[in-house]
Tab-separated table of C-alpha atoms and ligand atoms in Angstrom:
chain	number	residue	atom	x	y	z
A	1	MET	CA	27.804	-3.742	37.406
A	2	THR	CA	28.019	-2.770	41.021
A	3	SER	CA	25.585	-0.441	42.726
A	4	ASN	CA	28.147	2.300	42.547
A	5	THR	CA	28.250	2.544	38.744
A	6	PRO	CA	26.222	5.464	37.495
A	7	SER	CA	23.651	3.419	35.548
A	8	ALA	CA	23.141	0.900	38.332
A	9	LYS	CA	19.506	-0.010	38.897
A	10	ALA	CA	17.858	0.890	42.154
A	11	TRP	CA	17.540	-2.865	42.822
A	12	SER	CA	20.769	-4.145	41.154
A	13	GLY	CA	22.558	-5.056	44.353
A	14	ARG	CA	21.032	-8.496	44.405
A	15	PHE	CA	21.915	-9.328	40.749
A	16	SER	CA	25.122	-10.689	39.216
A	17	GLU	CA	24.551	-9.453	35.652
A	18	PRO	CA	22.691	-6.543	34.085
A	19	VAL	CA	19.535	-7.052	32.019
A	20	THR	CA	20.013	-7.242	28.259
A	21	ASP	CA	19.141	-4.148	26.244
A	22	LEU	CA	15.950	-5.811	25.000
A	23	VAL	CA	14.757	-6.722	28.492
A	24	LYS	CA	15.581	-3.162	29.591
A	25	ARG	CA	13.454	-1.715	26.918
A	26	PHE	CA	10.742	-4.367	27.381
A	27	THR	CA	10.356	-3.799	31.089
A	28	ALA	CA	10.744	0.017	31.066
A	29	SER	CA	7.730	2.313	31.267
A	30	VAL	CA	9.360	5.675	31.445
A	31	ASP	CA	8.445	6.528	27.846
A	32	PHE	CA	4.782	6.577	28.780
A	33	ASP	CA	4.560	6.885	32.568
A	34	ARG	CA	6.494	10.193	32.575
A	35	ARG	CA	3.142	11.721	31.875
A	36	MET	CA	2.527	11.238	35.575
A	37	ALA	CA	5.622	13.147	36.579
A	38	SER	CA	3.754	16.041	38.299
A	39	GLN	CA	1.474	13.566	40.122
A	40	ASP	CA	4.603	11.601	41.165
A	41	ILE	CA	6.183	14.725	42.591
A	42	ARG	CA	2.983	15.755	44.363
A	43	GLY	CA	2.700	12.310	45.972
A	44	SER	CA	6.367	12.296	46.975
A	45	LEU	CA	6.154	15.693	48.625
A	46	ALA	CA	3.041	14.640	50.664
A	47	HIS	CA	4.857	11.483	51.629
A	48	ALA	CA	7.977	13.340	52.637
A	49	ARG	CA	5.992	15.883	54.700
A	50	MET	CA	4.292	13.072	56.521
A	51	LEU	CA	7.705	11.340	57.156
A	52	ALA	CA	9.076	14.565	58.645
A	53	ARG	CA	5.952	15.193	60.793
A	54	GLN	CA	6.245	11.698	62.143
A	55	GLY	CA	9.953	12.124	62.863
A	56	ILE	CA	10.900	9.437	60.382
A	57	ILE	CA	13.124	11.794	58.482
A	58	GLY	CA	14.572	15.092	59.637
A	59	ASN	CA	13.285	18.587	58.813
A	60	GLN	CA	16.512	19.257	56.919
A	61	ASP	CA	15.847	16.186	54.767
A	62	LEU	CA	12.360	17.505	54.062
A	63	ALA	CA	13.693	20.860	53.124
A	64	ASP	CA	16.275	19.223	50.813
A	65	ILE	CA	13.612	17.062	49.194
A	66	GLU	CA	11.331	20.065	48.683
A	67	ARG	CA	14.165	22.108	47.165
A	68	GLY	CA	15.221	19.209	44.837
A	69	MET	CA	11.657	18.604	43.742
A	70	THR	CA	11.170	22.278	42.920
A	71	GLN	CA	14.157	22.061	40.570
A	72	ILE	CA	13.078	18.759	39.061
A	73	ARG	CA	9.582	20.097	38.339
A	74	ASP	CA	11.174	23.077	36.666
A	75	GLU	CA	13.497	20.917	34.613
A	76	ILE	CA	10.547	18.760	33.413
A	77	GLU	CA	8.362	21.789	32.605
A	78	ARG	CA	11.299	23.291	30.598
A	79	GLY	CA	11.808	20.012	28.732
A	80	VAL	CA	15.429	19.657	29.929
A	81	PHE	CA	14.974	16.798	32.322
A	82	ALA	CA	17.220	13.871	31.154
A	83	TRP	CA	14.764	10.926	31.096
A	84	SER	CA	16.644	7.650	30.951
A	85	LEU	CA	15.560	4.167	30.067
A	86	ASP	CA	18.243	2.928	32.465
A	87	ASP	CA	16.032	4.127	35.293
A	88	GLU	CA	12.985	2.137	34.179
A	89	ASP	CA	10.104	4.336	35.102
A	90	VAL	CA	9.002	7.832	36.160
A	91	HIS	CA	9.486	7.071	39.822
A	92	LEU	CA	13.077	5.879	39.606
A	93	ASN	CA	14.020	8.676	37.130
A	94	ILE	CA	12.819	11.339	39.507
A	95	GLU	CA	14.168	9.713	42.618
A	96	LYS	CA	17.573	9.318	41.043
A	97	ARG	CA	17.697	12.949	39.933
A	98	LEU	CA	16.636	13.964	43.453
A	99	THR	CA	19.460	12.054	44.998
A	100	ALA	CA	21.898	13.606	42.482
A	101	LEU	CA	20.640	17.025	43.489
A	102	VAL	CA	20.272	16.720	47.294
A	103	GLY	CA	22.173	13.542	48.321
A	104	ASP	CA	21.098	11.457	51.228
A	105	ALA	CA	17.719	13.177	51.750
A	106	GLY	CA	16.832	11.894	48.229
A	107	LYS	CA	17.699	8.354	49.333
A	108	ARG	CA	15.569	8.708	52.439
A	109	LEU	CA	12.396	9.658	50.437
A	110	HIS	CA	11.438	6.044	49.755
A	111	THR	CA	11.348	5.141	53.466
A	112	GLY	CA	8.079	3.410	54.335
A	113	ARG	CA	7.008	3.400	50.652
A	114	SER	CA	7.260	1.116	47.592
A	115	ARG	CA	6.803	1.839	43.913
A	116	ASN	CA	3.701	-0.406	44.187
A	117	ASP	CA	1.773	2.037	46.369
A	118	GLN	CA	3.561	5.026	44.689
A	119	VAL	CA	2.407	4.123	41.196
A	120	ALA	CA	-1.178	3.346	42.377
A	121	THR	CA	-1.231	6.816	43.982
A	122	ASP	CA	0.088	8.526	40.882
A	123	ILE	CA	-2.450	6.919	38.557
A	124	ARG	CA	-5.296	7.856	40.839
A	125	LEU	CA	-4.106	11.441	41.002
A	126	TRP	CA	-3.753	11.549	37.281
A	127	LEU	CA	-7.098	9.998	36.651
A	128	ARG	CA	-8.858	12.286	39.070
A	129	ASP	CA	-7.580	15.288	37.098
A	130	ALA	CA	-8.618	13.657	33.802
A	131	ILE	CA	-12.120	12.988	35.145
A	132	ASP	CA	-12.509	16.579	36.226
A	133	GLN	CA	-11.496	17.783	32.830
A	134	ILE	CA	-13.880	15.337	31.164
A	135	MET	CA	-16.873	16.375	33.346
A	136	HIS	CA	-16.132	19.961	32.486
A	137	LEU	CA	-16.043	19.170	28.762
A	138	ILE	CA	-19.304	17.173	28.915
A	139	GLY	CA	-20.831	20.350	30.335
A	140	ASP	CA	-19.498	22.422	27.419
A	141	PHE	CA	-20.855	19.894	24.907
A	142	GLN	CA	-24.210	19.808	26.684
A	143	ARG	CA	-24.551	23.639	26.787
A	144	ASN	CA	-23.950	23.900	23.027
A	145	LEU	CA	-26.343	20.977	22.360
A	146	LEU	CA	-29.029	22.715	24.428
A	147	ASP	CA	-28.657	25.883	22.322
A	148	VAL	CA	-29.358	23.918	19.082
A	149	ALA	CA	-32.184	22.003	20.788
A	150	ASP	CA	-33.706	25.289	22.067
A	151	GLU	CA	-33.591	26.889	18.605
A	152	HIS	CA	-35.306	23.835	17.208
A	153	ALA	CA	-37.637	22.872	20.035
A	154	ALA	CA	-40.598	23.139	17.612
A	155	THR	CA	-38.884	22.159	14.308
A	156	PRO	CA	-40.672	19.062	13.032
A	157	MET	CA	-38.749	16.076	11.689
A	158	PRO	CA	-39.594	12.446	11.150
A	159	GLY	CA	-38.893	10.313	14.132
A	160	PHE	CA	-37.654	6.842	13.085
A	161	THR	CA	-37.860	3.287	14.176
A	162	HIS	CA	-36.091	0.636	12.051
A	163	LEU	CA	-34.945	3.756	10.087
A	164	GLN	CA	-38.467	3.929	8.732
A	165	VAL	CA	-40.588	7.079	9.250
A	166	ALA	CA	-42.543	6.441	12.447
A	167	GLN	CA	-44.029	9.558	14.048
A	168	PRO	CA	-43.338	13.280	13.979
A	169	VAL	CA	-40.880	14.538	16.613
A	170	THR	CA	-39.143	17.874	16.910
A	171	PHE	CA	-35.458	18.182	16.149
A	172	GLY	CA	-35.031	19.636	19.613
A	173	HIS	CA	-36.669	16.668	21.202
A	174	HIS	CA	-34.410	14.324	19.199
A	175	LEU	CA	-31.326	16.241	20.375
A	176	MET	CA	-32.455	16.172	23.970
A	177	ALA	CA	-32.149	12.366	23.791
A	178	TYR	CA	-28.456	12.917	23.633
A	179	PHE	CA	-28.561	15.350	26.548
A	180	GLU	CA	-30.088	12.504	28.653
A	181	MET	CA	-27.494	10.056	27.521
A	182	THR	CA	-24.567	12.355	28.293
A	183	ARG	CA	-26.210	13.364	31.582
A	184	ARG	CA	-25.980	9.673	32.711
A	185	ASP	CA	-22.410	9.586	31.368
A	186	ALA	CA	-21.504	12.540	33.606
A	187	GLU	CA	-23.140	10.777	36.527
A	188	ARG	CA	-21.055	7.649	35.849
A	189	PHE	CA	-17.830	9.634	35.710
A	190	ALA	CA	-18.766	11.479	39.007
A	191	ASP	CA	-19.465	8.156	40.647
A	192	ALA	CA	-16.270	6.496	39.396
A	193	ARG	CA	-14.385	9.506	40.710
A	194	ARG	CA	-15.472	8.751	44.270
A	195	ARG	CA	-13.697	5.401	44.127
A	196	VAL	CA	-10.666	6.784	42.260
A	197	ASN	CA	-10.259	9.316	45.040
A	198	ARG	CA	-8.819	7.116	47.674
A	199	LEU	CA	-5.195	6.897	48.849
A	200	PRO	CA	-3.114	3.695	48.332
A	201	LEU	CA	0.106	5.183	49.738
A	202	GLY	CA	0.979	3.497	53.001
A	203	ALA	CA	0.257	0.034	51.600
A	204	ALA	CA	3.914	-0.031	50.747
A	205	ALA	CA	4.909	-3.136	48.761
A	206	LEU	CA	1.848	-5.151	49.805
A	207	ALA	CA	1.591	-5.547	53.561
A	208	GLY	CA	1.959	-2.043	54.991
A	209	THR	CA	5.091	-0.698	56.687
A	210	SER	CA	6.717	-0.964	60.060
A	211	PHE	CA	7.280	2.841	60.184
A	212	PRO	CA	4.774	4.907	62.196
A	213	ILE	CA	3.153	6.549	59.149
A	214	ASP	CA	0.133	8.784	59.072
A	215	ARG	CA	-1.948	7.822	56.087
A	216	HIS	CA	-4.788	10.218	56.858
A	217	PHE	CA	-2.445	13.154	56.810
A	218	VAL	CA	-1.176	12.117	53.374
A	219	ALA	CA	-4.725	11.637	52.131
A	220	GLN	CA	-5.621	15.140	53.227
A	221	GLU	CA	-2.494	16.627	51.667
A	222	LEU	CA	-3.393	15.083	48.339
A	223	GLY	CA	-7.118	15.762	48.517
A	224	PHE	CA	-8.133	12.121	48.761
A	225	GLU	CA	-11.512	11.452	50.373
A	226	ALA	CA	-10.371	8.364	52.156
A	227	VAL	CA	-7.534	5.796	52.365
A	228	CYS	CA	-7.638	2.404	50.723
A	229	GLU	CA	-8.338	0.102	53.644
A	230	ASN	CA	-6.554	-3.022	52.657
A	231	SER	CA	-2.881	-2.864	51.655
A	232	LEU	CA	-3.030	-5.854	49.298
A	233	ASP	CA	-5.979	-4.434	47.527
A	234	ALA	CA	-4.529	-0.947	47.385
A	235	VAL	CA	-1.464	-1.895	45.426
A	236	SER	CA	-3.063	-4.532	43.185
A	237	ASP	CA	-6.551	-3.670	41.957
A	238	ARG	CA	-7.153	-1.366	39.017
A	239	ASP	CA	-10.924	-1.609	39.086
A	240	PHE	CA	-11.179	2.185	39.294
A	241	ALA	CA	-9.345	2.487	35.982
A	242	ILE	CA	-11.627	-0.154	34.428
A	243	GLU	CA	-14.693	1.746	35.715
A	244	PHE	CA	-13.324	4.873	34.064
A	245	CYS	CA	-12.796	3.036	30.786
A	246	ALA	CA	-16.300	1.600	31.062
A	247	ALA	CA	-17.834	5.044	31.533
A	248	SER	CA	-15.679	6.292	28.646
A	249	ALA	CA	-16.814	3.432	26.402
A	250	LEU	CA	-20.446	4.312	27.126
A	251	LEU	CA	-19.859	8.021	26.477
A	252	MET	CA	-18.087	7.220	23.231
A	253	THR	CA	-20.916	4.864	22.300
A	254	HIS	CA	-23.373	7.695	22.769
A	255	LEU	CA	-21.284	10.151	20.785
A	256	SER	CA	-20.751	7.451	18.081
A	257	ARG	CA	-24.538	7.093	17.689
A	258	LEU	CA	-24.826	10.858	17.364
A	259	SER	CA	-22.004	10.727	14.852
A	260	GLU	CA	-23.803	8.049	12.834
A	261	GLU	CA	-26.921	10.317	12.738
A	262	LEU	CA	-24.956	13.384	11.727
A	263	ILE	CA	-23.375	11.405	8.902
A	264	LEU	CA	-26.770	10.093	7.758
A	265	TRP	CA	-28.411	13.524	8.055
A	266	MET	CA	-25.664	15.095	6.074
A	267	SER	CA	-25.834	12.597	3.306
A	268	PRO	CA	-27.444	14.384	0.264
A	269	ARG	CA	-29.974	11.570	0.112
A	270	VAL	CA	-31.329	12.748	3.417
A	271	GLY	CA	-30.084	16.304	3.589
A	272	PHE	CA	-31.425	17.285	7.036
A	273	ILE	CA	-28.366	19.161	8.046
A	274	ASP	CA	-25.134	20.606	6.770
A	275	LEU	CA	-22.030	20.536	8.816
A	276	ALA	CA	-19.610	23.487	8.864
A	277	ASP	CA	-16.664	23.125	6.539
A	278	ARG	CA	-14.224	23.067	9.432
A	279	PHE	CA	-15.412	19.575	10.429
A	280	CYS	CA	-15.299	18.135	6.884
A	281	THR	CA	-12.650	17.259	4.377
A	282	GLY	CA	-12.644	16.919	0.627
A	283	SER	CA	-11.673	14.098	-1.630
A	284	SER	CA	-8.405	14.051	-3.473
A	285	ILE	CA	-10.061	12.506	-6.485
A	286	MET	CA	-13.721	13.538	-6.472
A	287	PRO	CA	-14.005	17.351	-6.520
A	288	GLN	CA	-17.652	17.462	-5.487
A	289	LYS	CA	-17.178	15.680	-2.199
A	290	LYS	CA	-17.593	17.090	1.329
A	291	ASN	CA	-17.014	14.279	3.738
A	292	PRO	CA	-18.065	14.306	7.425
A	293	ASP	CA	-14.660	13.126	8.596
A	294	VAL	CA	-14.929	14.248	12.184
A	295	PRO	CA	-18.089	12.310	13.106
A	296	GLU	CA	-16.745	9.297	11.140
A	297	LEU	CA	-13.540	9.384	13.181
A	298	VAL	CA	-15.463	9.638	16.494
A	299	ARG	CA	-17.462	6.565	15.373
A	300	GLY	CA	-14.166	4.854	14.604
A	301	LYS	CA	-12.370	5.876	17.771
A	302	THR	CA	-15.158	4.311	19.821
A	303	GLY	CA	-13.573	1.071	18.790
A	304	ARG	CA	-10.195	1.844	20.426
A	305	VAL	CA	-11.881	3.004	23.608
A	306	ASN	CA	-13.892	-0.263	23.718
A	307	GLY	CA	-10.629	-2.066	23.093
A	308	SER	CA	-8.941	-0.370	25.978
A	309	LEU	CA	-11.750	-1.408	28.330
A	310	VAL	CA	-11.355	-5.034	27.266
A	311	ALA	CA	-7.601	-4.734	27.576
A	312	LEU	CA	-7.844	-3.642	31.209
A	313	LEU	CA	-10.435	-6.252	32.134
A	314	THR	CA	-8.156	-8.919	30.639
A	315	LEU	CA	-5.112	-7.479	32.320
A	316	MET	CA	-6.801	-7.830	35.689
A	317	LYS	CA	-8.583	-11.164	35.467
A	318	GLY	CA	-5.792	-13.536	35.914
A	319	GLN	CA	-3.715	-11.682	38.521
A	320	PRO	CA	-3.178	-13.166	42.010
A	321	LEU	CA	-2.761	-10.756	44.832
A	322	ALA	CA	-0.935	-8.465	45.247
A	323	TYR	CA	1.044	-6.316	42.769
A	324	ASN	CA	2.277	-7.913	39.508
A	325	LYS	CA	4.223	-6.246	36.752
A	326	ASP	CA	1.218	-6.897	34.498
A	327	ASN	CA	-0.175	-3.717	36.021
A	328	GLN	CA	2.407	-1.618	34.283
A	329	GLU	CA	0.263	-2.277	31.128
A	330	ASP	CA	-2.636	-0.367	32.649
A	331	LYS	CA	-1.278	3.032	31.741
A	332	GLU	CA	-1.297	3.208	27.942
A	333	PRO	CA	-4.947	2.102	27.539
A	334	LEU	CA	-5.908	4.481	30.303
A	335	PHE	CA	-4.001	7.457	28.831
A	336	ASP	CA	-5.271	6.706	25.386
A	337	THR	CA	-8.814	6.467	26.552
A	338	ALA	CA	-8.653	9.804	28.424
A	339	ASP	CA	-6.916	11.550	25.451
A	340	THR	CA	-9.501	10.148	23.007
A	341	VAL	CA	-12.492	11.209	25.220
A	342	ILE	CA	-11.033	14.607	25.854
A	343	ASP	CA	-10.336	15.381	22.153
A	344	THR	CA	-13.691	13.985	21.115
A	345	LEU	CA	-15.597	16.122	23.646
A	346	ARG	CA	-13.699	19.229	22.762
A	347	ILE	CA	-14.357	18.751	19.047
A	348	PHE	CA	-18.012	17.751	19.640
A	349	ALA	CA	-18.684	20.806	21.739
A	350	ASP	CA	-17.600	22.965	18.797
A	351	LEU	CA	-19.295	20.740	16.285
A	352	MET	CA	-22.613	21.517	17.898
A	353	THR	CA	-22.156	25.078	16.863
A	354	GLY	CA	-21.518	24.065	13.295
A	355	ILE	CA	-24.746	22.335	12.566
A	356	ARG	CA	-26.986	24.040	9.990
A	357	VAL	CA	-30.495	22.617	10.195
A	358	LYS	CA	-32.434	22.307	6.933
A	359	VAL	CA	-35.882	22.731	8.232
A	360	ASP	CA	-37.619	22.425	4.891
A	361	ALA	CA	-35.940	19.075	4.126
A	362	MET	CA	-37.082	17.712	7.454
A	363	ALA	CA	-40.632	18.909	6.778
A	364	ASN	CA	-40.571	17.392	3.312
A	365	ALA	CA	-39.487	14.054	4.671
A	366	LEU	CA	-42.417	14.172	7.034
A	367	ARG	CA	-44.786	14.390	4.088
A	368	GLN	CA	-43.571	10.965	2.984
A	369	GLY	CA	-44.083	7.945	5.204
A	370	TYR	CA	-47.434	8.542	6.834
A	371	ALA	CA	-46.029	9.828	10.012
A	372	THR	CA	-49.451	10.727	11.439
A	373	ALA	CA	-51.003	7.210	10.922
A	374	THR	CA	-50.835	6.526	14.741
A	375	ASP	CA	-52.588	9.846	15.336
A	376	LEU	CA	-55.427	8.687	13.099
A	377	ALA	CA	-55.670	5.411	14.951
A	378	ASP	CA	-55.689	7.235	18.293
A	379	TYR	CA	-58.428	9.496	16.998
A	380	LEU	CA	-60.657	6.560	16.198
A	381	VAL	CA	-59.922	4.979	19.591
A	382	LYS	CA	-60.923	8.220	21.295
A	383	LYS	CA	-64.221	7.968	19.339
A	384	GLY	CA	-64.805	4.530	20.752
A	385	LEU	CA	-63.293	2.157	18.289
A	386	PRO	CA	-61.145	-0.676	19.856
A	387	PHE	CA	-57.419	-0.082	19.192
A	388	ARG	CA	-56.865	-3.201	17.057
A	389	ASP	CA	-59.800	-2.276	14.787
A	390	ALA	CA	-58.481	1.287	14.551
A	391	HIS	CA	-55.043	-0.072	13.597
A	392	GLU	CA	-56.590	-2.186	10.841
A	393	ALA	CA	-58.661	0.752	9.480
A	394	VAL	CA	-55.620	3.027	9.384
A	395	ALA	CA	-53.558	0.342	7.715
A	396	LEU	CA	-56.168	0.326	4.954
A	397	ALA	CA	-56.036	4.172	4.803
A	398	VAL	CA	-52.314	4.050	4.352
A	399	ARG	CA	-52.534	1.540	1.556
A	400	GLY	CA	-55.243	3.677	-0.053
A	401	ALA	CA	-53.131	6.816	0.147
A	402	GLU	CA	-50.185	4.888	-1.157
A	403	SER	CA	-52.064	3.679	-4.207
A	404	ARG	CA	-53.241	7.255	-4.847
A	405	GLY	CA	-49.761	8.578	-4.330
A	406	CYS	CA	-50.726	11.063	-1.658
A	407	ASP	CA	-50.376	11.584	2.098
A	408	LEU	CA	-53.133	10.849	4.652
A	409	PRO	CA	-54.345	14.456	5.153
A	410	ASP	CA	-54.702	14.693	1.316
A	411	LEU	CA	-57.563	12.202	1.316
A	412	SER	CA	-61.075	13.621	1.504
A	413	LEU	CA	-63.393	12.617	4.270
A	414	THR	CA	-65.513	10.608	1.813
A	415	ASP	CA	-62.430	8.781	0.437
A	416	LEU	CA	-61.187	8.010	3.877
A	417	GLY	CA	-64.652	6.595	4.885
A	418	ALA	CA	-64.852	4.448	1.782
A	419	ILE	CA	-61.378	3.074	2.221
A	420	MET	CA	-62.087	2.174	5.905
A	421	ALA	CA	-65.459	0.644	5.171
A	422	PRO	CA	-64.307	-2.989	5.551
A	423	VAL	CA	-63.631	-2.332	9.239
A	424	GLU	CA	-66.918	-2.217	11.058
A	425	GLY	CA	-67.572	1.016	12.931
A	426	ALA	CA	-64.614	2.944	11.557
A	427	ALA	CA	-66.019	5.158	8.778
A	428	GLU	CA	-68.952	6.425	10.833
A	429	ARG	CA	-66.552	7.634	13.565
A	430	LEU	CA	-64.763	10.042	11.147
A	431	GLY	CA	-65.545	13.714	11.301
A	432	GLU	CA	-64.060	16.937	9.934
A	433	ASP	CA	-62.010	17.271	13.164
A	434	VAL	CA	-59.936	14.311	11.960
A	435	PHE	CA	-57.811	16.720	9.763
A	436	GLN	CA	-56.567	18.400	12.918
A	437	VAL	CA	-54.848	15.219	14.178
A	438	LEU	CA	-53.509	14.404	10.785
A	439	THR	CA	-51.353	17.530	10.623
A	440	VAL	CA	-47.824	17.387	11.880
A	441	ALA	CA	-48.391	20.321	14.235
A	442	GLY	CA	-51.440	18.671	15.733
A	443	SER	CA	-49.634	15.349	16.197
A	444	LEU	CA	-46.670	17.099	17.933
A	445	ALA	CA	-48.798	19.216	20.216
A	446	SER	CA	-50.838	16.278	21.320
A	447	ARG	CA	-47.800	14.528	22.939
A	448	ASP	CA	-48.002	16.976	25.766
A	449	HIS	CA	-46.610	15.179	28.875
A	450	ILE	CA	-43.206	14.976	30.485
A	451	GLY	CA	-40.938	13.145	28.062
A	452	GLY	CA	-43.157	13.848	25.115
A	453	THR	CA	-42.307	15.713	21.907
A	454	ALA	CA	-44.792	18.569	22.215
A	455	PRO	CA	-42.795	21.747	21.627
A	456	ASN	CA	-43.736	23.199	25.008
A	457	GLN	CA	-42.614	19.992	26.730
A	458	VAL	CA	-39.322	20.138	24.785
A	459	ARG	CA	-38.775	23.737	25.973
A	460	GLN	CA	-39.517	22.722	29.592
A	461	ALA	CA	-37.042	19.833	29.259
A	462	ILE	CA	-34.417	22.236	27.939
A	463	ASN	CA	-35.067	24.681	30.846
A	464	ARG	CA	-34.731	21.890	33.401
A	465	ALA	CA	-31.516	20.745	31.690
A	466	ARG	CA	-30.092	24.235	31.698
A	467	ALA	CA	-30.843	24.562	35.383
A	468	SER	CA	-29.147	21.247	36.128
A	469	LEU	CA	-25.812	22.227	34.484
A	470	LEU	CA	-23.108	23.789	36.552
A	471	PRO	CA	-22.243	27.320	35.622
A	472	THR	CA	-19.189	27.671	33.414
A	473	GLN	CA	-15.964	28.489	35.251
B	1	LIG	N1	6.544	0.999	36.603
B	1	LIG	C1	5.800	0.192	37.536
B	1	LIG	C2	4.325	0.164	37.186
B	1	LIG	O1	3.898	0.893	36.410
B	1	LIG	C3	5.991	0.680	38.923
B	1	LIG	C4	5.839	-0.309	39.999
B	1	LIG	C5	6.933	-1.309	39.850
B	1	LIG	N2	7.046	-2.151	41.042
B	1	LIG	C6	7.805	-3.251	41.013
B	1	LIG	N3	7.918	-3.808	42.111
B	1	LIG	N4	8.350	-3.616	39.898
B	1	LIG	O2	3.557	-0.620	37.682
């Protein structure tokens, strides 16, 4: 095959035989990297404008390139662009079409550039857009979460440790824990974006170029905050993609925990919530079933996002400087991660509006499990009993209530005193006022400090959270 045959590779001049079909398929990336076509065109146009400004190509060349790219963009958008495996990747497919459309100007586009800095630029442009979309969707999710939290700022539910009833909290307070988690996730994406947003173009293959390029102009054209300052690093490292996957893995981990809770809460054994039918599916064999498939899938998809993070870390760890073809394997995990996170956030934003809270079931659950035992101990401590003694006295009270089959506030003052008698100084510290702290409302209201579950604190937390969210566009 000579370089004049129509399917000749851009680099085939040096070779005496073509690659086998299997090698062609094995080394090609066009099937997946064509997703970056619009970024590739944007990058090429910025590069071409710089080349013309610097007098490296003529103004007519630039005009031809711009005209050709307009047509190519249109062909891609209309789905009529003829992608070909023969041209390996998105870059060569577009360049070849450009040359077919505008001739020599198309062949001049690659002056002072390599696919190595080109692809690194395309991924960064693509990822920057994906991050912006994700940040926006986190905001949508958070807004809807805040609405549910607000409605249930004072709705009591058991708080758990070890999945055992621990202390009363409000459902709003519980949900606000997820606001905090996703707030940190948004911070991580914003921080990763700063390092994504740097321009590799100009690094060329690995060492820079002998042409008098203006990298800052290209950076400005493409909205990059800065240029990558070392050419070897610019074409070879994918740490920015790894950071993105790490931030995504953490976000998915948080949404997976929430999913696990929704599944648990929806189990008829717990029955704290019901999920709108649009997020559930039935069973083909058991007619009574309503399964929380959406949260289950989110929990499951967290595995593939974690997998992508490990894939990219592993991809990078053995690579000597500078570019190696290994890096072509960065795209599928990256795309899959962004797709998964975007779909999950979209669906979870909507899911927040489909939660029906069963307030009575939560209240009933609080009546089992002695959720106010700590409040009773704190009460005794405030009356002067050392905490360890108070702990012991309340443990006896719980055992006493358990054997009588009742809750702590159901015990009379006399019973309570008698049960605590073995602990010196406990019984005499009890008064009628003890029943205030034993109620759920009293317990909740007493945790009245920033970060606590008192309903007025939960409302303040929600207000602060709302104020911190960007307005919707
Ligand atoms: N398709 C390649 C990639 O995704 C583009 C860069 C190829 N460069 C090279 N010298 N083979 O990484």
